[in-house]
Short mmCIF file of N, CA and C in Angstrom, two decimals:
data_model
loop_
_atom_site.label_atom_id
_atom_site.label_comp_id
_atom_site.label_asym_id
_atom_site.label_seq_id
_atom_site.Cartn_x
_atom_site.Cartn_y
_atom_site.Cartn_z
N UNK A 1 30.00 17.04 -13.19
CA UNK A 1 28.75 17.58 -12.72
C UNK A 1 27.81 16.43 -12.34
N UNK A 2 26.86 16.65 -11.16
CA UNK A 2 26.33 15.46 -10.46
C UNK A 2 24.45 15.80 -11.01
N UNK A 3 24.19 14.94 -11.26
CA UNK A 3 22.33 14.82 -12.20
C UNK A 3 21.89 13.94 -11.52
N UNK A 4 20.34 14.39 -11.82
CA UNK A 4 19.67 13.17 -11.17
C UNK A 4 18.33 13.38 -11.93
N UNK A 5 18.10 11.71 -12.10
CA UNK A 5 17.12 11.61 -13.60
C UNK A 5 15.96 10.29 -12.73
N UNK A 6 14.84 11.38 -12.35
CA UNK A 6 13.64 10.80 -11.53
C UNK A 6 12.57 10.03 -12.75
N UNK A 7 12.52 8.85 -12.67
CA UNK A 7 11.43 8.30 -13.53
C UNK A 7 10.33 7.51 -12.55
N UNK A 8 8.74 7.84 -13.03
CA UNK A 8 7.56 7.71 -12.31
C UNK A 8 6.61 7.49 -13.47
N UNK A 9 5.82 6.23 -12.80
CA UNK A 9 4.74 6.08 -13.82
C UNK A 9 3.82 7.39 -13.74
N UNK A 10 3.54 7.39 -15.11
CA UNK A 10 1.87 7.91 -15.13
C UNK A 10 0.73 7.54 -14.26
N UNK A 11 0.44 8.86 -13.92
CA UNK A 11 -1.14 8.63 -13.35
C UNK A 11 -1.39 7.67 -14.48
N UNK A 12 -2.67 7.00 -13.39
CA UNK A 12 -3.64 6.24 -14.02
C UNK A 12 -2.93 4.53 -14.72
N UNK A 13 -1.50 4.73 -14.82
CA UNK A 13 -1.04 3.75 -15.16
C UNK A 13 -1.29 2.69 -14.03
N UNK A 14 -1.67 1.35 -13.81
CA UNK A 14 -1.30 0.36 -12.92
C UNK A 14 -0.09 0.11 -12.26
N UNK A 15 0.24 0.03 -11.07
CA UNK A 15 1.46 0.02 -10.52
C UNK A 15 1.23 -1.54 -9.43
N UNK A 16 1.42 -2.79 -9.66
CA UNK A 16 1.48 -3.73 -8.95
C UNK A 16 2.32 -3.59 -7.90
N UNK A 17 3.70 -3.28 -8.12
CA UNK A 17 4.35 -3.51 -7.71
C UNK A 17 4.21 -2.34 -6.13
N UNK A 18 3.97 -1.02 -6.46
CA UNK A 18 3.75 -0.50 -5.47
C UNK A 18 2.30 -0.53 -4.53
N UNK A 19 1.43 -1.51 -5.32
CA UNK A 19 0.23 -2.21 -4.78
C UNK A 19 0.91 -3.44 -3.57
N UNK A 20 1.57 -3.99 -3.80
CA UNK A 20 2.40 -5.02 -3.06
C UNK A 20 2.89 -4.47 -2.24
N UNK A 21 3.89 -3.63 -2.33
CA UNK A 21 4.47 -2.51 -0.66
C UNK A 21 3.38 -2.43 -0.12
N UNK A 22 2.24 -1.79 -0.57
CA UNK A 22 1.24 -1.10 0.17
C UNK A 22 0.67 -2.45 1.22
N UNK A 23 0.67 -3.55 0.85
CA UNK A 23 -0.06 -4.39 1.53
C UNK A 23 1.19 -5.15 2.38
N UNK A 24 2.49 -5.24 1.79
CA UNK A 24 3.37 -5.77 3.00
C UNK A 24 3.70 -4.52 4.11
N UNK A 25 3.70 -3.29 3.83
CA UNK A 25 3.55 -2.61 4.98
C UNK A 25 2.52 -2.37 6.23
N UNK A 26 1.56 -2.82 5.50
CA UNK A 26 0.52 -2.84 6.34
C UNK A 26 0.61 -4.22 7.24
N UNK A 27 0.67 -4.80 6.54
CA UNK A 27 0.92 -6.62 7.41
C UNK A 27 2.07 -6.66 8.42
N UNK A 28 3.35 -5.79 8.02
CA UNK A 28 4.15 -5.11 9.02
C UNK A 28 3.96 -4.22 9.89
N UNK A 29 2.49 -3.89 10.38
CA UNK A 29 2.33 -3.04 11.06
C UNK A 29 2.69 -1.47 10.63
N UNK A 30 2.85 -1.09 9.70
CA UNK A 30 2.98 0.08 9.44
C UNK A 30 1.83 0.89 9.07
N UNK A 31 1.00 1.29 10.09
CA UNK A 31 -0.17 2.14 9.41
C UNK A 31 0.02 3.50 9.06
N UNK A 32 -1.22 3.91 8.29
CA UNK A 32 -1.36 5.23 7.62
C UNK A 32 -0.81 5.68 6.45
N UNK A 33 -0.51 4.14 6.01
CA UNK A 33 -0.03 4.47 4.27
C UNK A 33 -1.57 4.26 3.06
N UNK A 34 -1.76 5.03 2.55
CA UNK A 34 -2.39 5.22 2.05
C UNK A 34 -2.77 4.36 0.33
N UNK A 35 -1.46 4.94 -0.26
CA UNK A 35 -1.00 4.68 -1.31
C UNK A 35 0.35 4.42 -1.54
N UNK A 36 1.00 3.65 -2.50
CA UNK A 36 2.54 3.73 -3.06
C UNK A 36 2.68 3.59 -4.65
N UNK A 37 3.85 4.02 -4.87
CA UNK A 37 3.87 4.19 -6.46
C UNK A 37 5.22 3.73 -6.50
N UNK A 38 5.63 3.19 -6.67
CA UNK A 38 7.09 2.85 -7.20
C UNK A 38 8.03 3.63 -8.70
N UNK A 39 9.02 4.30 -8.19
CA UNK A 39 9.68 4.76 -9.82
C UNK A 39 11.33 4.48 -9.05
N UNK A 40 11.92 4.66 -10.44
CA UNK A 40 13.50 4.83 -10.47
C UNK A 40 14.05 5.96 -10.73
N UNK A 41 15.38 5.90 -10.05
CA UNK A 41 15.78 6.86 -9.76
C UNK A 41 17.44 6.73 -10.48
N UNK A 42 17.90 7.92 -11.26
CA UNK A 42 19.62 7.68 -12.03
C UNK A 42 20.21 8.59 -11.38
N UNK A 43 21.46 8.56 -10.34
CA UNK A 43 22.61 9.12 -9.94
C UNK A 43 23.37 9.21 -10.98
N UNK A 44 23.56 10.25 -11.96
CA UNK A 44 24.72 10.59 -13.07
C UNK A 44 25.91 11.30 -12.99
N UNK A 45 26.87 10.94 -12.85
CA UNK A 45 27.99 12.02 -13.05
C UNK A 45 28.03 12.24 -14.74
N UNK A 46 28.56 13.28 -14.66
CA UNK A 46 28.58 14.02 -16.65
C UNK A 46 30.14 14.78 -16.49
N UNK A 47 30.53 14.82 -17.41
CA UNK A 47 32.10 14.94 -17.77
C UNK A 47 31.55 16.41 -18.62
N UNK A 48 32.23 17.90 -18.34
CA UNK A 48 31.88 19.40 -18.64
C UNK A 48 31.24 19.73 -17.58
N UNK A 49 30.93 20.58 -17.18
CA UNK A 49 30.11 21.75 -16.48
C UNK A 49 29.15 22.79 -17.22
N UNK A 50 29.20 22.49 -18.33
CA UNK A 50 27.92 23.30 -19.06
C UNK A 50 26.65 22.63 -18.60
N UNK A 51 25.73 23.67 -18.15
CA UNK A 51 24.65 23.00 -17.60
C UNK A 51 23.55 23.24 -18.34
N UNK A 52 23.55 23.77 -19.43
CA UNK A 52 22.34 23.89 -20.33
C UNK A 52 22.91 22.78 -21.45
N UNK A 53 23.96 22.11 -21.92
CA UNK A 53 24.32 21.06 -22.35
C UNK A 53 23.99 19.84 -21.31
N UNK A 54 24.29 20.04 -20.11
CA UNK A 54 23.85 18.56 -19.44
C UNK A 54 22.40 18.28 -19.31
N UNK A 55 21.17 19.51 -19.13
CA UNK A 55 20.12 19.44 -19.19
C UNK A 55 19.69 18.12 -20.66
N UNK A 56 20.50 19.27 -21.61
CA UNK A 56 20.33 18.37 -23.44
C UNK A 56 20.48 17.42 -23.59
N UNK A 57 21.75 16.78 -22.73
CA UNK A 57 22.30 15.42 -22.53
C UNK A 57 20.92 14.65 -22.02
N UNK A 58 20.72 15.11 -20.62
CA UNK A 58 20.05 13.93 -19.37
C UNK A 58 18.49 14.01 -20.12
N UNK A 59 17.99 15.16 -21.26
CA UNK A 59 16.57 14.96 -21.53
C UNK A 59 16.70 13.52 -23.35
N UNK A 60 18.33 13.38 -23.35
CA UNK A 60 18.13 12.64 -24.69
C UNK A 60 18.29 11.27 -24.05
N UNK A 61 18.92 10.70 -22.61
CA UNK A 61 19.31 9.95 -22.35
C UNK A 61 18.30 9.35 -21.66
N UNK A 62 16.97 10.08 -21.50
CA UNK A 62 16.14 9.76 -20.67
C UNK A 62 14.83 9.00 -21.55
N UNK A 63 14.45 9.98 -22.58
CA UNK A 63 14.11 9.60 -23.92
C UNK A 63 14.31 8.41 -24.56
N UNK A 64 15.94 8.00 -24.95
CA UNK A 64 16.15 6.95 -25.62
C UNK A 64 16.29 5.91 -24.55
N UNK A 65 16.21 5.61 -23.44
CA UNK A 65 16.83 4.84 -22.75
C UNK A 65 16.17 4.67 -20.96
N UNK A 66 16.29 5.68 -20.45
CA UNK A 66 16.02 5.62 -19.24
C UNK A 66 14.33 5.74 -18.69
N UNK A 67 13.65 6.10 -19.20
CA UNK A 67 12.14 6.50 -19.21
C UNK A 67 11.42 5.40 -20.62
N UNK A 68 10.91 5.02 -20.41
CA UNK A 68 9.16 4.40 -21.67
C UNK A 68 8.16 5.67 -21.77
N UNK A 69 8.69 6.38 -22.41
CA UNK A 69 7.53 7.88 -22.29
C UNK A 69 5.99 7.22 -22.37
N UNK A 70 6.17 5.72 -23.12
CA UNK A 70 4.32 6.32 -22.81
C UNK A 70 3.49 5.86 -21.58
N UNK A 71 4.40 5.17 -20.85
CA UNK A 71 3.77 5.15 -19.51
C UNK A 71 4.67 5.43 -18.69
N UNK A 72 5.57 6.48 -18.58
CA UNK A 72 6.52 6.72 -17.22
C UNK A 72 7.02 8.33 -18.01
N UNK A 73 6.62 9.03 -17.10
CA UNK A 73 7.46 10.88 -16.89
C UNK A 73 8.78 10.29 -16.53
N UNK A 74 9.46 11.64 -16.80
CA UNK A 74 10.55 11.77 -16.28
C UNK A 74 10.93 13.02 -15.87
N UNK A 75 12.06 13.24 -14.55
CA UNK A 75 12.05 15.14 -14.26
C UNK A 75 13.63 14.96 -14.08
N UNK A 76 14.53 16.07 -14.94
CA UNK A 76 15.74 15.83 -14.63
C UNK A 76 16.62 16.82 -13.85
N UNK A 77 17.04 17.00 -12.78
CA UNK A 77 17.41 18.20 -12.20
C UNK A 77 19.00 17.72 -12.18
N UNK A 78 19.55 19.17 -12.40
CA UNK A 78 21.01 19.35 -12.65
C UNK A 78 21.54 19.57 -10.68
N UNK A 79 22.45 18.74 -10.33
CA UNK A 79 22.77 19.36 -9.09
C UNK A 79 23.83 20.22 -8.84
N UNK A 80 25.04 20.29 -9.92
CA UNK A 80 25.65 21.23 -10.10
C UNK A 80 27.12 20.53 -9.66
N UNK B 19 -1.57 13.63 2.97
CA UNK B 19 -0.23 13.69 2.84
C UNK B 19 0.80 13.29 1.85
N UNK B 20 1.60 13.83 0.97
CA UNK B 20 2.52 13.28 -0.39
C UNK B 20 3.71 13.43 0.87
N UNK B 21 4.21 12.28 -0.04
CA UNK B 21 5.85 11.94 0.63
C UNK B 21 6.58 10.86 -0.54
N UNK B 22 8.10 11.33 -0.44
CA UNK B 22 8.89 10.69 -1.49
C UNK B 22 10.08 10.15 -0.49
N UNK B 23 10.00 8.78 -0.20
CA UNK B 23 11.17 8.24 0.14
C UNK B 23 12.48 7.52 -1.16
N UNK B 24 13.56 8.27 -1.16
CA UNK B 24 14.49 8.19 -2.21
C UNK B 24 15.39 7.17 -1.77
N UNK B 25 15.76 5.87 -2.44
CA UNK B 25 16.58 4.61 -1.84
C UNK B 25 17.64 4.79 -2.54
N UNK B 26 19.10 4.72 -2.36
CA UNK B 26 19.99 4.77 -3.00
C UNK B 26 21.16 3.25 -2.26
N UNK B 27 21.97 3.06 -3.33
CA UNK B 27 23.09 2.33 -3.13
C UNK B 27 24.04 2.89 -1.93
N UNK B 28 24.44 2.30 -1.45
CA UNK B 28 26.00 3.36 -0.39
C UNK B 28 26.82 3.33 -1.37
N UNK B 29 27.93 4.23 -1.31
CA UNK B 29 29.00 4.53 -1.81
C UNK B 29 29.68 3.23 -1.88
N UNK B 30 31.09 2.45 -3.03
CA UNK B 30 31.61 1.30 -2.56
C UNK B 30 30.60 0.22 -2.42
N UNK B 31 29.42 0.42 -3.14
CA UNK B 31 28.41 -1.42 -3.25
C UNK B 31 28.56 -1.24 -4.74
N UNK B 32 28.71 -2.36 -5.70
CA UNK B 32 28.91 -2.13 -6.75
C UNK B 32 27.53 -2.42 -7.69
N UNK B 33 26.75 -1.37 -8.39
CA UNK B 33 26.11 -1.34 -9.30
C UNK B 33 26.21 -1.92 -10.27
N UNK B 34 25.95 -3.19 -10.99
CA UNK B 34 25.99 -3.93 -12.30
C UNK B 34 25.04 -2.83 -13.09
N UNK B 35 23.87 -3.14 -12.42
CA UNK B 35 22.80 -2.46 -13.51
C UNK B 35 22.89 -1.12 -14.00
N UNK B 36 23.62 -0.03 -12.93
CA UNK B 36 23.97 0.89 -13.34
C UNK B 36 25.72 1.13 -14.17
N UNK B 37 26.24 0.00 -14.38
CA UNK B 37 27.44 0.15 -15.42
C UNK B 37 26.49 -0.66 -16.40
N UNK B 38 25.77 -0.95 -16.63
CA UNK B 38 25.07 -1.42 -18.23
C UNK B 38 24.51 -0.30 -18.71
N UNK B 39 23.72 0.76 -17.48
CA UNK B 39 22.88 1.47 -17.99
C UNK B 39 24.06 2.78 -18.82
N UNK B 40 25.21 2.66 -18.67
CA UNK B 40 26.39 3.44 -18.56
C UNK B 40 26.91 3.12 -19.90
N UNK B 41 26.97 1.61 -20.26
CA UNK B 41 27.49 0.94 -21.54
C UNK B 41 26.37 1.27 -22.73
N UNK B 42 25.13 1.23 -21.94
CA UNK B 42 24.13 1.41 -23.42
C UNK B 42 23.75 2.60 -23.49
N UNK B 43 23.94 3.33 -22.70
CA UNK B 43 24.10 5.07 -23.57
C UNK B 43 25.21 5.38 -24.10
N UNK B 44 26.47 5.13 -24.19
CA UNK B 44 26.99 5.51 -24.94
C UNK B 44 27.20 4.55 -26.45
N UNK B 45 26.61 2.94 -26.22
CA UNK B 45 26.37 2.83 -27.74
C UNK B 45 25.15 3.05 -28.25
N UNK B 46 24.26 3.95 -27.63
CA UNK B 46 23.16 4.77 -28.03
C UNK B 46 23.96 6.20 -29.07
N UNK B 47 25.06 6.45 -28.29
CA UNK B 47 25.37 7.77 -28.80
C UNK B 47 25.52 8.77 -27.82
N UNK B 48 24.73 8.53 -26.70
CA UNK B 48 24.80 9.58 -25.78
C UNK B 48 26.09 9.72 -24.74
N UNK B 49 26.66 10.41 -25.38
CA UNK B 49 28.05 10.83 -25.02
C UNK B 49 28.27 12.03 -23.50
N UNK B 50 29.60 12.01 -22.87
CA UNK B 50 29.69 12.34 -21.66
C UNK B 50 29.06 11.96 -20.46
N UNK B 51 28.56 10.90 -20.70
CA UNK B 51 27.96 10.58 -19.33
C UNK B 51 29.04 9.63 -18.55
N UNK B 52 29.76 9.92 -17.19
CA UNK B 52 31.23 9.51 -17.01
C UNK B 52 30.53 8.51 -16.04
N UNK B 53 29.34 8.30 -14.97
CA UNK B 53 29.12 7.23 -14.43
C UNK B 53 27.29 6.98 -13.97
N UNK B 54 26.99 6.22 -14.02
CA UNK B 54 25.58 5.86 -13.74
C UNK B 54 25.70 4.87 -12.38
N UNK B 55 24.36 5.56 -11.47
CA UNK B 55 23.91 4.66 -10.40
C UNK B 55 22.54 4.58 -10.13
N UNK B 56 21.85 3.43 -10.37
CA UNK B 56 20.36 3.31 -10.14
C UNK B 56 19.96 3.13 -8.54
N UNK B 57 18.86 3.98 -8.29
CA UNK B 57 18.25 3.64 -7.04
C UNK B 57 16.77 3.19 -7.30
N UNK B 58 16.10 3.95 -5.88
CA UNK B 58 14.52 3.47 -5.61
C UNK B 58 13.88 4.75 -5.62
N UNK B 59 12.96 4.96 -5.73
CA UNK B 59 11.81 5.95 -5.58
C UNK B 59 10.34 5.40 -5.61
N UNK B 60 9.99 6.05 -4.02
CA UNK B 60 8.55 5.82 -3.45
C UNK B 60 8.04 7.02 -3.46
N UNK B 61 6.98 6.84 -4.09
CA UNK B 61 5.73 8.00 -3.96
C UNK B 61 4.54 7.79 -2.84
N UNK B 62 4.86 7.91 -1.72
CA UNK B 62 3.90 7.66 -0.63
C UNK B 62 2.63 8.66 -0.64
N UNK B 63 1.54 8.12 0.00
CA UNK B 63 0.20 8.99 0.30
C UNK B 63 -0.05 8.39 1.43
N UNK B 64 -0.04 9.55 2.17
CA UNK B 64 -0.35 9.26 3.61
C UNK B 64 -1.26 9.64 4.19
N UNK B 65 -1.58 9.04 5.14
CA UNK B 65 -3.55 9.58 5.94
C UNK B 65 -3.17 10.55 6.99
N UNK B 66 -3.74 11.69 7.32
CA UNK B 66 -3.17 12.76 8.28
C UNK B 66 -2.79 13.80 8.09
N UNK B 67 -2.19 14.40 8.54
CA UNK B 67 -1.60 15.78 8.34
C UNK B 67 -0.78 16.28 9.09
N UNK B 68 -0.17 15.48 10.40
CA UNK B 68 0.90 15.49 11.02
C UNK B 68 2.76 15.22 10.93
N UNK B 69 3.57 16.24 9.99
CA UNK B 69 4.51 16.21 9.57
C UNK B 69 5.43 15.50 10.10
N UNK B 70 5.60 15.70 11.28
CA UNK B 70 6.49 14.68 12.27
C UNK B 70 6.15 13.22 12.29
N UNK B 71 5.22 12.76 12.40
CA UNK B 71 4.54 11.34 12.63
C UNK B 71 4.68 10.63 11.36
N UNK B 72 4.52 11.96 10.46
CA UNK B 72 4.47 10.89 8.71
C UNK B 72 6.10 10.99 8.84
N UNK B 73 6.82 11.72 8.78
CA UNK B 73 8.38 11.44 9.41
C UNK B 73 8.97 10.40 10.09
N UNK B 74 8.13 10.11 11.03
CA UNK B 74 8.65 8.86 12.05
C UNK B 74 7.70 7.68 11.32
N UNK B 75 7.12 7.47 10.67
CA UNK B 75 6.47 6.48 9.65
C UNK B 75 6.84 5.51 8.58
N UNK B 76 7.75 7.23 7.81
CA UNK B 76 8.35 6.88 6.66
C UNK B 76 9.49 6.60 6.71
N UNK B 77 10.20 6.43 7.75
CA UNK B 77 11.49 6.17 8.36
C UNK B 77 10.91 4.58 8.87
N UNK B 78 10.32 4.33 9.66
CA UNK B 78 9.78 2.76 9.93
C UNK B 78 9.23 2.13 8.57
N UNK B 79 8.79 2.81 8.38
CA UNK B 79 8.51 1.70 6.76
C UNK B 79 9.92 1.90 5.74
N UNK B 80 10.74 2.67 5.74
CA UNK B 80 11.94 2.26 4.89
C UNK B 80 12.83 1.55 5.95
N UNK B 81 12.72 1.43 7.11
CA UNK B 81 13.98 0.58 7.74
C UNK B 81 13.28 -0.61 7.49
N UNK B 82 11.84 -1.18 7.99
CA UNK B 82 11.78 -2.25 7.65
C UNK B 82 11.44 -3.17 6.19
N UNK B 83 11.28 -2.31 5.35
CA UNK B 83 11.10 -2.74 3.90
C UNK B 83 11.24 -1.99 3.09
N UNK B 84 11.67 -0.53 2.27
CA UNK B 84 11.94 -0.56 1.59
C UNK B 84 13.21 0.11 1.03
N UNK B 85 13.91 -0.31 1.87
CA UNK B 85 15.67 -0.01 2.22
C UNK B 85 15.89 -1.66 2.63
N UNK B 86 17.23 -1.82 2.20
CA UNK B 86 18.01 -2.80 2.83
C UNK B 86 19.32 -1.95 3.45
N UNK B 87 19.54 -1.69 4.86
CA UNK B 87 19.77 -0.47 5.48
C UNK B 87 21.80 -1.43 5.28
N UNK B 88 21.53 -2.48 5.39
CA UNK B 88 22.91 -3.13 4.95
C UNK B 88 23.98 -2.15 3.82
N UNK B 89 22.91 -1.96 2.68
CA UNK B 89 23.73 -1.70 1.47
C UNK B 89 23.05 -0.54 0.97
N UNK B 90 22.13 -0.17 1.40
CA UNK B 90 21.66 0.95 1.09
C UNK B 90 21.30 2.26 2.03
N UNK B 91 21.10 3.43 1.23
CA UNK B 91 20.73 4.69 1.84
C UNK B 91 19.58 5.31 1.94
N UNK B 92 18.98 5.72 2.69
CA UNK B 92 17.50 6.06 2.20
C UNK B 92 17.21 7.65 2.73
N UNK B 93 16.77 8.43 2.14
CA UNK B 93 16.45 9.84 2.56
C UNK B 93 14.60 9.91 2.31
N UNK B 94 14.40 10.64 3.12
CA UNK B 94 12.67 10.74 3.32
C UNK B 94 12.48 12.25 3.18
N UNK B 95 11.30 12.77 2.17
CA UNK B 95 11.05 13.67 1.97
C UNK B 95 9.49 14.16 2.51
N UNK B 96 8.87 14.27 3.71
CA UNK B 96 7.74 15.09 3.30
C UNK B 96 7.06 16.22 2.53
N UNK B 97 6.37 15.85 1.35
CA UNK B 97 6.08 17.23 0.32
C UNK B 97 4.94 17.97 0.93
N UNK B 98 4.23 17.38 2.06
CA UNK B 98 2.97 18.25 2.37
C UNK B 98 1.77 18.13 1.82
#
């Protein structure tokens, strides 16, 4: 079964790094960007097809490991 | 305007970071997870309200910076 485990800072958190896109795009001529935020993104394959177990899986794996809950969400959608 | 440009690896480029992220969940404990692949995620804000244009935008700003179109994939989402 194919997952995908979206991690994004918190509002309000500081994001340099997507402060930096914002200003090399612009210097590249790219107008009408406003803002950028930078997050990561996990392509998972999972071994079963139970999908209320892979939900259980991708919210413990995200928790211990893939996300810093106190400054980064995380949203995990099952793709099936 | 919200927009999410999603950067991924191509198929066949080999992920280090995502076989570590693969090795330390399961000596976390977190079991069944058969493969991991890390990408990019941009949270764009855009000036306007023209769907097509922020389309043809967010496609010029990931070909020229935040895709490496070599080794990577990039899909563009306008959220509206």
């Amino acid at each position: 079964m194919k997952a995908r485990v979206t991690v994004t800072l918190k509002s309000g958190v500081l994001d340099p790094q997507g402060k930096a896109i914002e200003g090399a795009l612009r210097s590249l001529g790219v107008d009408g960007v406003a803002s950028v935020r930078q997050g990561k993104v996990f392509d998972i394959e999972l071994d079963g097809s139970d999908r209320a177990k892979a939900e259980a899986l991708l919210k413990q794996a995200a928790d211990k490991l893939l996300a810093n809950t106190v400054i980064e969400n995380y949203h995990v959608e099952v793709l099936g």
